[in-house]
Amino acid sequence: MSVTPAVHAALVQAMDRLLAGEPEHSDGSLTVASLAREADVSRATAYRATEALEIFREKIEDRTSGPDVPATLRGQIRELKGELREAKRARHEEIQSLLRSIDVLAQQVQALTLENSALRDASASGGKLSAMFRMPHTATEM
C-alpha cells in the first residue's frame, strides 16, 4: 500500500530536516515515529510509505556505518551498548532483591499484627502476657 504524492513529499521534507538536525515538530530522533510527527502524519501512514521509509533507513545506515564514523566510534558504541546491558541486568537484580525484601517484611508485619492482637486480647482478659516469637534485630538474621 502506498501514500499520496503529497504525503510522500511531506515525509521526504521531514526526513531532510531530521537528518540535518533541524526538526520543527519532533524531538529530532531518527525514528519512524519522529519522522511521522515531523511530517505531521500518523505513524500508520508513515509505515505505509514504504519507499520513503526505505530511503530514510538507508540514509540513517549511511550516516552510522560510512567512512564518516571511525572504527573507534563503532567500538565505543559496542562498549556502551554492553555497559547498558550490564546496567539493565544489575537494575533487574536489585529490583528482584527489593521485591524479596518486601515479601519478608510483609510477612513480619503480618506476624507482628497477629502477636499484637493476641497480646491485646490477653491484656483485656487479664491473662498473662508473653511474646509469641522473637523478631530478628539485624539484617543478617532476616
Short mmCIF file of C-alpha atoms in Angstrom, two decimals:
data_model
loop_
_atom_site.label_atom_id
_atom_site.label_comp_id
_atom_site.label_asym_id
_atom_site.label_seq_id
_atom_site.Cartn_x
_atom_site.Cartn_y
_atom_site.Cartn_z
CA MET A 1 0.00 0.00 0.00
CA SER A 2 1.37 3.42 -0.87
CA VAL A 3 0.64 7.00 0.07
CA THR A 4 -0.30 10.10 -1.88
CA PRO A 5 2.42 12.18 -3.52
CA ALA A 6 1.72 15.00 -1.02
CA VAL A 7 2.31 12.68 1.94
CA HIS A 8 5.45 11.28 0.31
CA ALA A 9 6.75 14.83 -0.24
CA ALA A 10 5.97 15.75 3.39
CA LEU A 11 7.87 12.70 4.60
CA VAL A 12 10.88 13.50 2.39
CA GLN A 13 10.96 17.10 3.65
CA ALA A 14 10.65 15.90 7.24
CA MET A 15 13.42 13.37 6.60
CA ASP A 16 15.70 16.11 5.30
CA ARG A 17 15.04 18.25 8.39
CA LEU A 18 15.68 15.33 10.75
CA LEU A 19 18.87 14.30 9.01
CA ALA A 20 20.07 17.91 9.01
CA GLY A 21 19.42 18.10 12.74
CA GLU A 22 16.83 20.86 12.31
CA PRO A 23 13.50 19.38 13.45
CA GLU A 24 10.47 21.67 13.63
CA HIS A 25 7.75 19.40 15.07
CA SER A 26 9.55 16.50 16.78
CA ASP A 27 12.37 15.70 19.17
CA GLY A 28 14.75 15.13 16.26
CA SER A 29 15.39 11.46 16.89
CA LEU A 30 15.94 9.34 13.82
CA THR A 31 12.91 7.09 14.24
CA VAL A 32 9.80 6.44 12.20
CA ALA A 33 7.66 7.92 14.98
CA SER A 34 9.70 11.12 14.94
CA LEU A 35 9.58 11.20 11.13
CA ALA A 36 5.79 10.90 11.23
CA ARG A 37 5.50 13.70 13.82
CA GLU A 38 7.84 15.87 11.78
CA ALA A 39 5.78 15.29 8.62
CA ASP A 40 2.52 15.78 10.54
CA VAL A 41 1.15 12.39 9.51
CA SER A 42 0.11 9.39 11.57
CA ARG A 43 2.61 6.65 12.26
CA ALA A 44 0.40 4.23 10.35
CA THR A 45 0.56 6.50 7.31
CA ALA A 46 4.34 6.75 7.64
CA TYR A 47 4.63 2.96 7.74
CA ARG A 48 2.55 2.71 4.56
CA ALA A 49 5.09 4.95 2.80
CA THR A 50 7.46 2.05 2.21
CA GLU A 51 9.53 3.86 -0.41
CA ALA A 52 10.12 6.89 1.82
CA LEU A 53 10.93 4.65 4.79
CA GLU A 54 13.44 2.68 2.75
CA ILE A 55 15.19 5.91 1.78
CA PHE A 56 15.09 7.11 5.39
CA ARG A 57 16.61 3.88 6.72
CA GLU A 58 19.30 3.87 4.02
CA LYS A 59 20.31 7.43 4.86
CA ILE A 60 20.48 6.58 8.57
CA GLU A 61 22.58 3.50 7.78
CA ASP A 62 24.90 5.57 5.59
CA ARG A 63 25.38 8.05 8.41
CA THR A 64 26.23 5.42 11.03
CA SER A 65 28.31 2.97 9.02
CA GLY A 66 30.05 5.08 6.42
CA PRO A 67 33.60 6.38 6.42
CA ASP A 68 32.45 9.37 8.50
CA VAL A 69 32.20 7.14 11.57
CA PRO A 70 35.66 5.95 12.60
CA ALA A 71 36.18 2.40 13.83
CA THR A 72 36.91 3.76 17.30
CA LEU A 73 33.41 5.23 17.47
CA ARG A 74 31.91 1.92 16.43
CA GLY A 75 33.93 0.29 19.19
CA GLN A 76 32.72 2.86 21.67
CA ILE A 77 29.14 2.23 20.59
CA ARG A 78 29.58 -1.53 21.13
CA GLU A 79 31.19 -0.89 24.52
CA LEU A 80 28.41 1.49 25.60
CA LYS A 81 25.75 -0.98 24.49
CA GLY A 82 27.46 -3.63 26.61
CA GLU A 83 27.56 -1.28 29.59
CA LEU A 84 23.88 -0.53 29.10
CA ARG A 85 23.03 -4.25 29.07
CA GLU A 86 25.05 -4.73 32.26
CA ALA A 87 23.34 -1.77 33.95
CA LYS A 88 19.92 -3.14 32.99
CA ARG A 89 20.87 -6.57 34.36
CA ALA A 90 22.11 -5.06 37.64
CA ARG A 91 18.95 -2.96 37.92
CA HIS A 92 16.81 -6.05 37.37
CA GLU A 93 18.71 -7.96 40.07
CA GLU A 94 18.32 -5.06 42.50
CA ILE A 95 14.58 -4.86 41.83
CA GLN A 96 14.23 -8.60 42.40
CA SER A 97 16.15 -8.32 45.68
CA LEU A 98 13.94 -5.46 46.82
CA LEU A 99 10.81 -7.43 45.92
CA ARG A 100 12.06 -10.35 48.03
CA SER A 101 12.72 -7.94 50.92
CA ILE A 102 9.19 -6.58 50.59
CA ASP A 103 7.79 -10.11 50.88
CA VAL A 104 9.84 -10.81 54.01
CA LEU A 105 8.84 -7.51 55.59
CA ALA A 106 5.16 -8.04 54.75
CA GLN A 107 5.29 -11.44 56.48
CA GLN A 108 6.92 -9.86 59.52
CA VAL A 109 4.27 -7.13 59.67
CA GLN A 110 1.56 -9.78 59.48
CA ALA A 111 3.18 -11.79 62.28
CA LEU A 112 3.53 -8.68 64.45
CA THR A 113 -0.10 -7.76 63.80
CA LEU A 114 -1.21 -11.22 64.94
CA GLU A 115 1.01 -11.06 68.02
CA ASN A 116 -0.27 -7.57 68.84
CA SER A 117 -3.86 -8.76 68.53
CA ALA A 118 -3.16 -11.75 70.79
CA LEU A 119 -1.45 -9.53 73.36
CA ARG A 120 -4.37 -7.08 73.33
CA ASP A 121 -6.82 -9.94 73.83
CA ALA A 122 -4.75 -11.34 76.68
CA SER A 123 -4.40 -7.91 78.27
CA ALA A 124 -8.13 -7.24 78.01
CA SER A 125 -9.00 -10.56 79.64
CA GLY A 126 -6.42 -10.09 82.42
CA GLY A 127 -4.29 -13.01 81.23
CA LYS A 128 -0.54 -13.40 81.39
CA LEU A 129 1.36 -11.57 78.62
CA SER A 130 4.21 -13.30 76.79
CA ALA A 131 5.92 -12.91 73.43
CA MET A 132 4.84 -15.41 70.79
CA PHE A 133 8.11 -15.31 68.84
CA ARG A 134 11.38 -13.41 68.63
CA MET A 135 11.93 -10.95 65.76
CA PRO A 136 15.44 -10.70 64.29
CA HIS A 137 17.24 -7.48 65.27
CA THR A 138 19.72 -7.25 62.38
CA ALA A 139 19.56 -7.58 58.63
CA THR A 140 21.74 -10.73 58.78
CA GLU A 141 19.18 -12.50 60.96
CA MET A 142 16.48 -11.90 58.34
#
